[in-house]
XYZ file of C-alpha atoms in Angstrom:
508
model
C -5.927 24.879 8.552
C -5.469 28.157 7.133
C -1.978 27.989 7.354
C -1.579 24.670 5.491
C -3.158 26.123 2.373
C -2.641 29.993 2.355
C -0.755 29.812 -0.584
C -3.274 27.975 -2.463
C -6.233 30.363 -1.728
C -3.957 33.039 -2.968
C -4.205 32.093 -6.599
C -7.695 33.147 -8.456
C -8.161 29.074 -9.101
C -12.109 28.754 -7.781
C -11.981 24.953 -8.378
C -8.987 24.833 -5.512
C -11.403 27.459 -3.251
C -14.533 25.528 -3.720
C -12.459 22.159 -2.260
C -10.877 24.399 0.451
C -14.320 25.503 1.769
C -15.862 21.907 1.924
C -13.013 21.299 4.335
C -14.165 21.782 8.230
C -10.846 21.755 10.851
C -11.932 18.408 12.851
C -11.637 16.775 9.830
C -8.176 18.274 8.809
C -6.801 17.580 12.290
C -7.984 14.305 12.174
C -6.259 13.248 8.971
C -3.493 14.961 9.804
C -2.822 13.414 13.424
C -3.274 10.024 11.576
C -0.827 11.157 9.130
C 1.913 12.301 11.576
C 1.106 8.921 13.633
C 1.831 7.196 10.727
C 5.089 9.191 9.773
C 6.468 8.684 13.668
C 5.241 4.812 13.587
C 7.297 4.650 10.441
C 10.653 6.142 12.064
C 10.721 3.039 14.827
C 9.936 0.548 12.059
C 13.727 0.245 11.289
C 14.751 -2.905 10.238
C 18.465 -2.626 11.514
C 16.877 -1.826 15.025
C 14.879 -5.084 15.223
C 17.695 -7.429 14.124
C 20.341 -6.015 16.190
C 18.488 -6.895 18.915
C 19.066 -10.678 17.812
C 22.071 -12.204 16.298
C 20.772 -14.879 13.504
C 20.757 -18.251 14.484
C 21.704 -17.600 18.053
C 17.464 -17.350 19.608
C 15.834 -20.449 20.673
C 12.053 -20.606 21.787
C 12.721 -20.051 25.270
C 13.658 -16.483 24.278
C 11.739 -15.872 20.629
C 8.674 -14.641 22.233
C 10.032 -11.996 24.457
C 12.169 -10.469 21.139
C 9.289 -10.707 19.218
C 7.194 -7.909 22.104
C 10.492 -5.898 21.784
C 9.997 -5.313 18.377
C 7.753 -2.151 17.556
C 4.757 -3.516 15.248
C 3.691 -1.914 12.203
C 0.358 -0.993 11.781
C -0.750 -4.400 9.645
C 0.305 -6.038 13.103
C 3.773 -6.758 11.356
C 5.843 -9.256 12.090
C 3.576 -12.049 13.112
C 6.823 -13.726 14.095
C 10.592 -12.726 14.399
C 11.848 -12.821 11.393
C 15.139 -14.818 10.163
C 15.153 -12.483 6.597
C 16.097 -8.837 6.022
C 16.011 -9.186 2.303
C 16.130 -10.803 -0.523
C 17.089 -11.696 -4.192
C 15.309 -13.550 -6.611
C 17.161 -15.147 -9.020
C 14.137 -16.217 -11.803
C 15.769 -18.215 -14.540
C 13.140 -17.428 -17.336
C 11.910 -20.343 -19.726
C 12.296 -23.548 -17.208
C 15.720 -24.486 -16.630
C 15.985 -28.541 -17.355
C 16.522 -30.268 -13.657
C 17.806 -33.374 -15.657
C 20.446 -31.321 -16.849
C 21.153 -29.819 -13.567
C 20.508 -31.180 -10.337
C 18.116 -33.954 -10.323
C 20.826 -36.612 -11.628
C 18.977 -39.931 -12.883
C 21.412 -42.758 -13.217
C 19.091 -45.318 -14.307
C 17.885 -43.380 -17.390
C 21.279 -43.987 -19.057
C 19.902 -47.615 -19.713
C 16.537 -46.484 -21.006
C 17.576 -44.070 -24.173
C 15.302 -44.302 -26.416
C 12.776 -46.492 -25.495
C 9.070 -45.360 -24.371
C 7.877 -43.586 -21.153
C 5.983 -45.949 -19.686
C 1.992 -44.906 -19.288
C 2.310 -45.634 -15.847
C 5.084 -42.875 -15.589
C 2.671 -40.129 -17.636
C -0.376 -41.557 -15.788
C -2.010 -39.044 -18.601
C -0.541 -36.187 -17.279
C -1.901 -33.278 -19.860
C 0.910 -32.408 -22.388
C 1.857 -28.941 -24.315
C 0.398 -28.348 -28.057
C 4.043 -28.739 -28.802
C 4.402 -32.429 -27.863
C 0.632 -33.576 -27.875
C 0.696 -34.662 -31.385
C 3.850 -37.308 -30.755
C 3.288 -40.710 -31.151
C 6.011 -41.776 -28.721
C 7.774 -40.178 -25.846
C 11.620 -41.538 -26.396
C 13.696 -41.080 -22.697
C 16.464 -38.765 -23.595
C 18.796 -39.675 -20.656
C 21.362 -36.245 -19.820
C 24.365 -36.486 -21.692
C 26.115 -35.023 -18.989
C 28.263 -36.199 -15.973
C 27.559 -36.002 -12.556
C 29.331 -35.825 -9.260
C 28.594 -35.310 -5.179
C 30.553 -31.943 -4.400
C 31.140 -30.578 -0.162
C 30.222 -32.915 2.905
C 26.294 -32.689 1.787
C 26.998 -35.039 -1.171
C 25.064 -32.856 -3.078
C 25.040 -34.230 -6.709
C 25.442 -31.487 -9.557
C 25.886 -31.265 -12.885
C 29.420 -31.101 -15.189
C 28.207 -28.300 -16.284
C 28.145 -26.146 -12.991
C 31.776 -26.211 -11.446
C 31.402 -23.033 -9.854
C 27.787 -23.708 -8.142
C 28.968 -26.951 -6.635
C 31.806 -25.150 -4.735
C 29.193 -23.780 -2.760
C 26.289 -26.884 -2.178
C 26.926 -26.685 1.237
C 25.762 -23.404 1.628
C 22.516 -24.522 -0.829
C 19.035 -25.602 0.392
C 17.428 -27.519 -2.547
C 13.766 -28.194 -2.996
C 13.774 -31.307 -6.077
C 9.912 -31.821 -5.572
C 8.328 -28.427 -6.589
C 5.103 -28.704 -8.757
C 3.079 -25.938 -10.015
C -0.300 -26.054 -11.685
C 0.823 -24.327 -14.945
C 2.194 -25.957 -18.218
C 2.546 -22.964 -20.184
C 5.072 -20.084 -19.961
C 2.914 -17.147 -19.434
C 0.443 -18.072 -16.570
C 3.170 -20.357 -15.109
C 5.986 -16.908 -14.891
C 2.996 -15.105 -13.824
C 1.381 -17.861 -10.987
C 5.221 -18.128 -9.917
C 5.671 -14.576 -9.372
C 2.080 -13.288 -8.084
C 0.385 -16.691 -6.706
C -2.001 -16.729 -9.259
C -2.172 -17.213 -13.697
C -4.163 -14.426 -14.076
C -2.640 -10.912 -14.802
C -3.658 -8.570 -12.540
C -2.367 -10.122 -9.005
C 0.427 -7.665 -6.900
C 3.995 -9.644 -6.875
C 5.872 -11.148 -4.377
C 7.542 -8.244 -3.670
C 5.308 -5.984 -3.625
C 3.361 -7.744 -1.305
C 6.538 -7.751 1.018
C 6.492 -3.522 0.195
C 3.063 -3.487 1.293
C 3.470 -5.864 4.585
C 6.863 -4.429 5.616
C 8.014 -1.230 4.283
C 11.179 0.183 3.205
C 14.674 -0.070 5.454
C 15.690 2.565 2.769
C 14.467 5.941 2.665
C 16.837 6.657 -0.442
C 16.160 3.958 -3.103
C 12.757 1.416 -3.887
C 11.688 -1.126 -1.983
C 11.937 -3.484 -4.357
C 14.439 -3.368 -7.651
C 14.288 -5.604 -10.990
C 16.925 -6.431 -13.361
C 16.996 -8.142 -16.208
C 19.530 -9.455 -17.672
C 20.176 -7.434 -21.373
C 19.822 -8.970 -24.839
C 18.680 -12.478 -24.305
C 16.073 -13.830 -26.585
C 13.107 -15.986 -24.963
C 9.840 -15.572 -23.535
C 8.633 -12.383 -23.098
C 8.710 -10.292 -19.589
C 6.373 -8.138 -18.832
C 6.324 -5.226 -16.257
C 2.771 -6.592 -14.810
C 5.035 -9.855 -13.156
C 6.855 -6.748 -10.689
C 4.196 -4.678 -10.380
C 1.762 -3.747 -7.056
C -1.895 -5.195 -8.692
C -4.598 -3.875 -6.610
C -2.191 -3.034 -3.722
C -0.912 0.691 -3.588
C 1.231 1.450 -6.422
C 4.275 2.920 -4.443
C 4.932 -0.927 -3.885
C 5.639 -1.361 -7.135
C 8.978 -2.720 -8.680
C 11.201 -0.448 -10.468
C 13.256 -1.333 -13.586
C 16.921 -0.678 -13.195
C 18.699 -0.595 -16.807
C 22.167 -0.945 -17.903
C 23.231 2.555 -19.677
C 23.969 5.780 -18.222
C 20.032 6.007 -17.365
C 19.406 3.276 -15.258
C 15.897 4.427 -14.431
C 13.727 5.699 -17.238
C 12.521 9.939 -16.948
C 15.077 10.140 -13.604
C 17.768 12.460 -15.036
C 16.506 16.046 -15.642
C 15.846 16.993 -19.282
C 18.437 18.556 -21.374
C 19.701 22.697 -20.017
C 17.723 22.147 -16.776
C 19.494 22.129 -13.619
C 17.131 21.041 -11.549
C 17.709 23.705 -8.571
C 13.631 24.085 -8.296
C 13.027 20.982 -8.306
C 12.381 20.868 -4.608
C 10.168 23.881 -4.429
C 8.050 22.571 -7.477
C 7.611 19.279 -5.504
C 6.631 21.233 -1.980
C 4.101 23.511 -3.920
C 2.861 20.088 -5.814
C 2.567 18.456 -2.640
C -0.197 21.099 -1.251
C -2.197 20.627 -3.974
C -2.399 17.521 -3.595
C -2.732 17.719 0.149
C -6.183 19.477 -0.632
C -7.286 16.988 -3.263
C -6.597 14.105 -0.804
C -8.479 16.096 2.109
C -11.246 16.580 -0.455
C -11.909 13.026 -1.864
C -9.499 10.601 0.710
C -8.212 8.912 -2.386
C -5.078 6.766 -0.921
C -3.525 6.848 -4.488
C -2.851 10.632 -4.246
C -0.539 10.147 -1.227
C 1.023 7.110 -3.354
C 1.727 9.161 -6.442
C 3.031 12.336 -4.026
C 5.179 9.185 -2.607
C 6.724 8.275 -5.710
C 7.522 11.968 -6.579
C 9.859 12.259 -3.428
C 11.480 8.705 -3.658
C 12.095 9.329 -7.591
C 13.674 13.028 -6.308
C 15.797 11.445 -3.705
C 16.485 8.696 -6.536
C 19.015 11.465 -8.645
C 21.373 11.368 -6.160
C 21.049 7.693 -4.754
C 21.472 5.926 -8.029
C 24.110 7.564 -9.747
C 25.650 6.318 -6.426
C 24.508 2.553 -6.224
C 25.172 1.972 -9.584
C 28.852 3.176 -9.787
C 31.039 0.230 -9.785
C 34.143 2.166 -9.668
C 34.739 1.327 -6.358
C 34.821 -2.285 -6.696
C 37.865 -4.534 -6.336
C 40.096 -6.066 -9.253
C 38.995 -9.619 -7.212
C 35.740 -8.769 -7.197
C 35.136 -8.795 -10.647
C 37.462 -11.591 -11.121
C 34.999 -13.513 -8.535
C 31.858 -12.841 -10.396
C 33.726 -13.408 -14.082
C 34.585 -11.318 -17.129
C 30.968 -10.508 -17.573
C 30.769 -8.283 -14.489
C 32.480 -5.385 -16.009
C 29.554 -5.523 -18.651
C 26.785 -3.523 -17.130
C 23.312 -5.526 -17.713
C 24.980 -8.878 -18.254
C 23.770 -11.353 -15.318
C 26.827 -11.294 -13.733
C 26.947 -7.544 -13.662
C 23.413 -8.021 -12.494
C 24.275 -10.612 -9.731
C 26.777 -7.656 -8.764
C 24.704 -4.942 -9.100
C 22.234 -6.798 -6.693
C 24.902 -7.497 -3.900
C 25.163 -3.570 -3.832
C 21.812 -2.745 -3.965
C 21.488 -5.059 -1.057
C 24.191 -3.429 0.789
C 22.533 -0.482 0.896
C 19.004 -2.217 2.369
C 16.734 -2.786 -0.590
C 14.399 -5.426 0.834
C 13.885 -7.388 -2.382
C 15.628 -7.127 -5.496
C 14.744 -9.387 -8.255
C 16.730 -10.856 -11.247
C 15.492 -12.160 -14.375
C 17.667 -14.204 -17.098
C 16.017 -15.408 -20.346
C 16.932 -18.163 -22.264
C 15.879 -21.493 -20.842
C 12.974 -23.105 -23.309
C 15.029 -25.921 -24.935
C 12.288 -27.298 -27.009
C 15.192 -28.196 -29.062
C 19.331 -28.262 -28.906
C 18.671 -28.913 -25.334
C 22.291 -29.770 -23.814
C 23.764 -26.695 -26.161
C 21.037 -24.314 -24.813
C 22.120 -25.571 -21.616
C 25.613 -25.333 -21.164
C 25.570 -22.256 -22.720
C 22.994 -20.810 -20.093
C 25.197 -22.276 -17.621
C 28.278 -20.592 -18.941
C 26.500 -17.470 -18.456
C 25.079 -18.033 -15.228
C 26.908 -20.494 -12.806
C 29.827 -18.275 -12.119
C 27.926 -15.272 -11.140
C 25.587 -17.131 -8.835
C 28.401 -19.095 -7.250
C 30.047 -15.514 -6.155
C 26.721 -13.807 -5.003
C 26.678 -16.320 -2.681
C 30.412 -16.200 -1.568
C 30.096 -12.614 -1.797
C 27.110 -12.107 0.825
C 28.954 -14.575 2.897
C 32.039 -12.993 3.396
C 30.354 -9.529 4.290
C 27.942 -11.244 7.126
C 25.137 -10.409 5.099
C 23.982 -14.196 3.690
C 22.926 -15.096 7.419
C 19.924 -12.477 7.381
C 19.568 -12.523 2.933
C 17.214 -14.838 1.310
C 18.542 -16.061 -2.315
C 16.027 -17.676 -4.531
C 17.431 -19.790 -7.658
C 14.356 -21.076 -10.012
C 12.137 -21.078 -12.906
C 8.418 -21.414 -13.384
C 8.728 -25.010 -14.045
C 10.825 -28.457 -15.464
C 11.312 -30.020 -18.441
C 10.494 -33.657 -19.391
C 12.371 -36.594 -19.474
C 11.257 -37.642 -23.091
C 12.731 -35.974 -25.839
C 10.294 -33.401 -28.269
C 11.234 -33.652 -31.699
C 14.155 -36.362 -32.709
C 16.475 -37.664 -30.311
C 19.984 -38.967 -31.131
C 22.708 -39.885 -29.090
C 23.720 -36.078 -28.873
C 20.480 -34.389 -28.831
C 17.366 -33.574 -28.205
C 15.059 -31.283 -26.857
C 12.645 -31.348 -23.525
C 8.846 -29.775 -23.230
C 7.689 -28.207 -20.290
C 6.624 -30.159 -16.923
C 4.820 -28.578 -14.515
C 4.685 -31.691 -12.459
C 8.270 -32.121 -11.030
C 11.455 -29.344 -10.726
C 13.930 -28.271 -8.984
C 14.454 -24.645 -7.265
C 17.279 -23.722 -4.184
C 17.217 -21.364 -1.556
C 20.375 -20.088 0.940
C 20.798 -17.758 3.375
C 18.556 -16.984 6.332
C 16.404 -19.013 7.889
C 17.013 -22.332 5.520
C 19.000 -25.343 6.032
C 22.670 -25.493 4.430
C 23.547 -28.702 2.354
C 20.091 -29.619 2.522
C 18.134 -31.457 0.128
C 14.189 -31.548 0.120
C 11.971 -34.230 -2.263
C 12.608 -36.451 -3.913
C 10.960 -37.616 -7.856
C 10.682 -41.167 -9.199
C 13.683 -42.638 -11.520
C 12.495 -40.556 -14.371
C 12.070 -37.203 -12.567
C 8.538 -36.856 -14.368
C 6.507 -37.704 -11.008
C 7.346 -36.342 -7.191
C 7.405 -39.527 -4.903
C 7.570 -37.482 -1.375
C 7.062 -34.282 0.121
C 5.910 -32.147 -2.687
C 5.822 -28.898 -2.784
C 3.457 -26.328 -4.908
C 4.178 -22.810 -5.599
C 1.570 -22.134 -2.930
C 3.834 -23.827 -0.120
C 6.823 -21.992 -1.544
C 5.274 -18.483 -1.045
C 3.688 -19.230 2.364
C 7.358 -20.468 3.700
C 9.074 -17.196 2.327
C 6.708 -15.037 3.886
C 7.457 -17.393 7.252
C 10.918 -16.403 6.849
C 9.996 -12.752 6.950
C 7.577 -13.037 10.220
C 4.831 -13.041 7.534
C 1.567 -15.370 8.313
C 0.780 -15.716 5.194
C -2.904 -16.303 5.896
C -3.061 -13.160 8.065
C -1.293 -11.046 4.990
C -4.029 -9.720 3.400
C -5.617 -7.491 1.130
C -9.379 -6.369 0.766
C -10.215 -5.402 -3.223
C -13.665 -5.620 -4.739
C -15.088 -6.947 -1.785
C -12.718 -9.399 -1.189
C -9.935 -9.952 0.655
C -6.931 -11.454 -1.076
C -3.396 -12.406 -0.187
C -0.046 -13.688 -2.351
C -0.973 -17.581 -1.689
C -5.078 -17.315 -2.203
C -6.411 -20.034 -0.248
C -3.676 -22.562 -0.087
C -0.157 -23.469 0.891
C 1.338 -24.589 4.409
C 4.893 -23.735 5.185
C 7.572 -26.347 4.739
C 9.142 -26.517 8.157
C 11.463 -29.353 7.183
C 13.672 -26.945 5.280
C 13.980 -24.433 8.243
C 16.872 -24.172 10.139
């Protein structure tokens, strides 16, 4: 014990003696066996380990259960199951993307322009302040074409050419419903299971449960797409909650800082850097002896990953080492950094290097008015880009053991807000009936799950809440989502609260 802290007593501080003294060696070996147990536990948790020992897609039950004792457990009794995902990305599309515009292609709406949504359709489903005041609900049937693209028949939109070159590889879900009509609680329910602020993410919850394959870079990585207008983000829909804040996201930027307070300040060189973090570190090895507080060891935690950070992501985030093609796959807005499609790239790499979730937000998609413009041009920006993540993790092996994510927080509706015409209009929110996709490990390819009723305002079979959504990507990662928990204030909370079932159907 004396050793551990000799170079604390040494300085006159009597606040730093006073802690040292209350300190008796049984309880300093104790901590500090626990600590080293948990350091050595951490070593055999390597992901690569565990799925080397099974090629995706070639286990069947006969063999599942003895993998799943060959794995080495963490100390949350993780995974429940063996696990078809490594990683993940999350592409959020901020604002509700319009499913009629999309994906959910409604034939028998272009007979119905203009005339009322029948009250048996609305059933007095609750509207927006936006909308509430109208005295009629005119159908507003998509202007644009549709076709069936690959051998799933998958229908999609005019509008994305590049996305339906890869439907086969797609798993859509055209029945999700989520219990919020309003931006805010509905971004914030999609991304923490619940409306209220305050809740850890999705990935942080997957920090917390699973732990880092990366010893060099964060857990989990946002990205948002630069200078788009629309709904507000806020740092709260990435961040830990209650849970330890080491699991929180960090923001990765477009500019030669990509993470804020990284780079050392101007005329320092940084060479003593390391022994200002060692001395820092006993400190606050005493002050977490003293008082046991778990957040110490998270802060000391993020002082060593942000340290290892300055040479990590100056690496990561050069893209001088990509191919001509590769740009050329992901489109002229690749060689922009923060653009999505720099983004989508940017994400591929990160990735690469073993970041278990990385998540991408775009802006833009609240057509309250101007609807097929706002569209197309979202599309534009998008479709490309998503299209070549998806080739792109493919052709490297790595979209057989990734999770990609494609959604909003919720639909639009089929009647037109504000004044419809033959070549506009504009579409509220609906909470009650979207469209999201999934590819990549563990789902069905050219797969299509749902269904909603000729107006795509109601979901006529198997629907499926946000809830059901979290619980079967935490299946996908050997998470239980019921056993996944966390005790705060007494109680002990997980990312789906006290619902959702997984939906096998879309497993492969």
């Amino acid at each position: 014990m004396c050793h551990k802290h000799d170079e604390i007593l040494r300085s006159n501080n009597r606040d730093l003696q006073e802690i040292e003294r209350q300190l008796d060696r049984r309880n300093f070996l104790t901590k500090t066996s626990m600590g080293l147990g948990a350091i050595a536990l951490g070593s055999l948790l390597q992901a690569d380990k565990a799925f080397a020992k099974v090629k995706m897609g070639a286990i069947d039950a006969s063999n599942a259960d003895a993998i799943l004792k060959s794995y080495h457990k963490n100390h949350l009794g993780l995974p429940h199951h063996l696990p078809k995902a490594k990683r993940i990305v999350y592409l959020f599309q901020s604002g509700g993307p319009s499913q009629l515009e999309m994906w959910d292609y409604k034939p028998k709406l272009k007979n119905m322009f203009g005339q009322d949504l029948p009250d048996s359709v609305r059933q007095g489903q609750r509207l927006t302040a936006m909308s509430a005041e109208q005295t009629s609900f005119p159908m507003a049937p998509s202007i644009f074409d549709f076709k069936q693209y690959g051998q799933s028949g998958t229908w999609a939109s005019e509008l994305l050419p590049y996305t339906a070159e890869v439907v086969d590889e797609l798993c859509f879900i055209k029945s999700m419903q989520t219990d919020q009509i309003n931006h805010d609680p509905a971004i914030t329910f999609m991304q923490t299971g619940n409306q209220l602020p305050g809740r850890p993410s999705i990935g942080a919850w997957l920090s917390y449960g699973l732990g880092s394959d990366n010893e060099n870079l964060p857990t989990f990585i946002t990205l948002i797409t630069k200078n788009m207008g629309g709904q507000p983000l806020y740092s709260r829909l990435w961040g830990n909650g209650f849970l330890p804040t080491e699991h929180q996201g960090v923001q990765f930027r477009s500019g030669k800082d990509p993470v804020l307070y990284l780079s050392d300040p101007e005329n320092y060189d940084g060479n003593d850097r390391r022994q200002m973090l060692d001395y820092l570190g006993k400190l606050n090895d005493v002050q977490h002896d003293a008082y046991g507080d778990p957040e110490i060891q998270a802060r000391m935690a993020q002082y060593e990953m942000a340290f290892r950070m300055q040479t990590s992501v100056p690496e990561v985030t050069d893209m001088s080492d990509e191919p001509e093609y590769i740009f050329d796959m992901y489109g002229e807005d690749s060689r922009d950094p923060g653009t999505y499609a720099a983004n989508c790239l940017m994400a591929r790499k990160l990735l690469e290097k073993d970041v278990k979730f990385v998540q991408l937000y775009h802006q833009g998609w609240d057509q309250h008015s101007y609807c097929p413009g706002g569209v197309k041009a979202q599309c534009l920006r998008t479709d490309q880009a998503n299209a070549a993540l998806i080739k792109d993790l493919k052709q490297r092996g790595m979209l057989e053991d990734t999770l990609v994510v494609w959604g909003g927080e919720f639909g639009r509706t089929v009647y037109s807000q504000g004044q419809l015409t033959p070549e506009n209009y504009g579409r509220d929110h609906h909470p009650k009936a979207f469209t999201m996709w999934m590819a990549g490990a563990g789902v069905k390819q050219g797969f299509t799950y749902g269904e909603t009723d000729d107006f795509s305002y109601n979901v006529i079979k198997d629907p499926v809440h946000v809830h059901d959504f979290h619980a079967t990507l935490m299946h996908l990662f050997g998470i239980d989502h019921e056993r996944l928990t966390f005790k705060h204030q007494g109680r002990r909370y997980r990312l789906t609260d006290v619902h959702g079932h997984v939906v096998k159907d879309i497993l492969s």
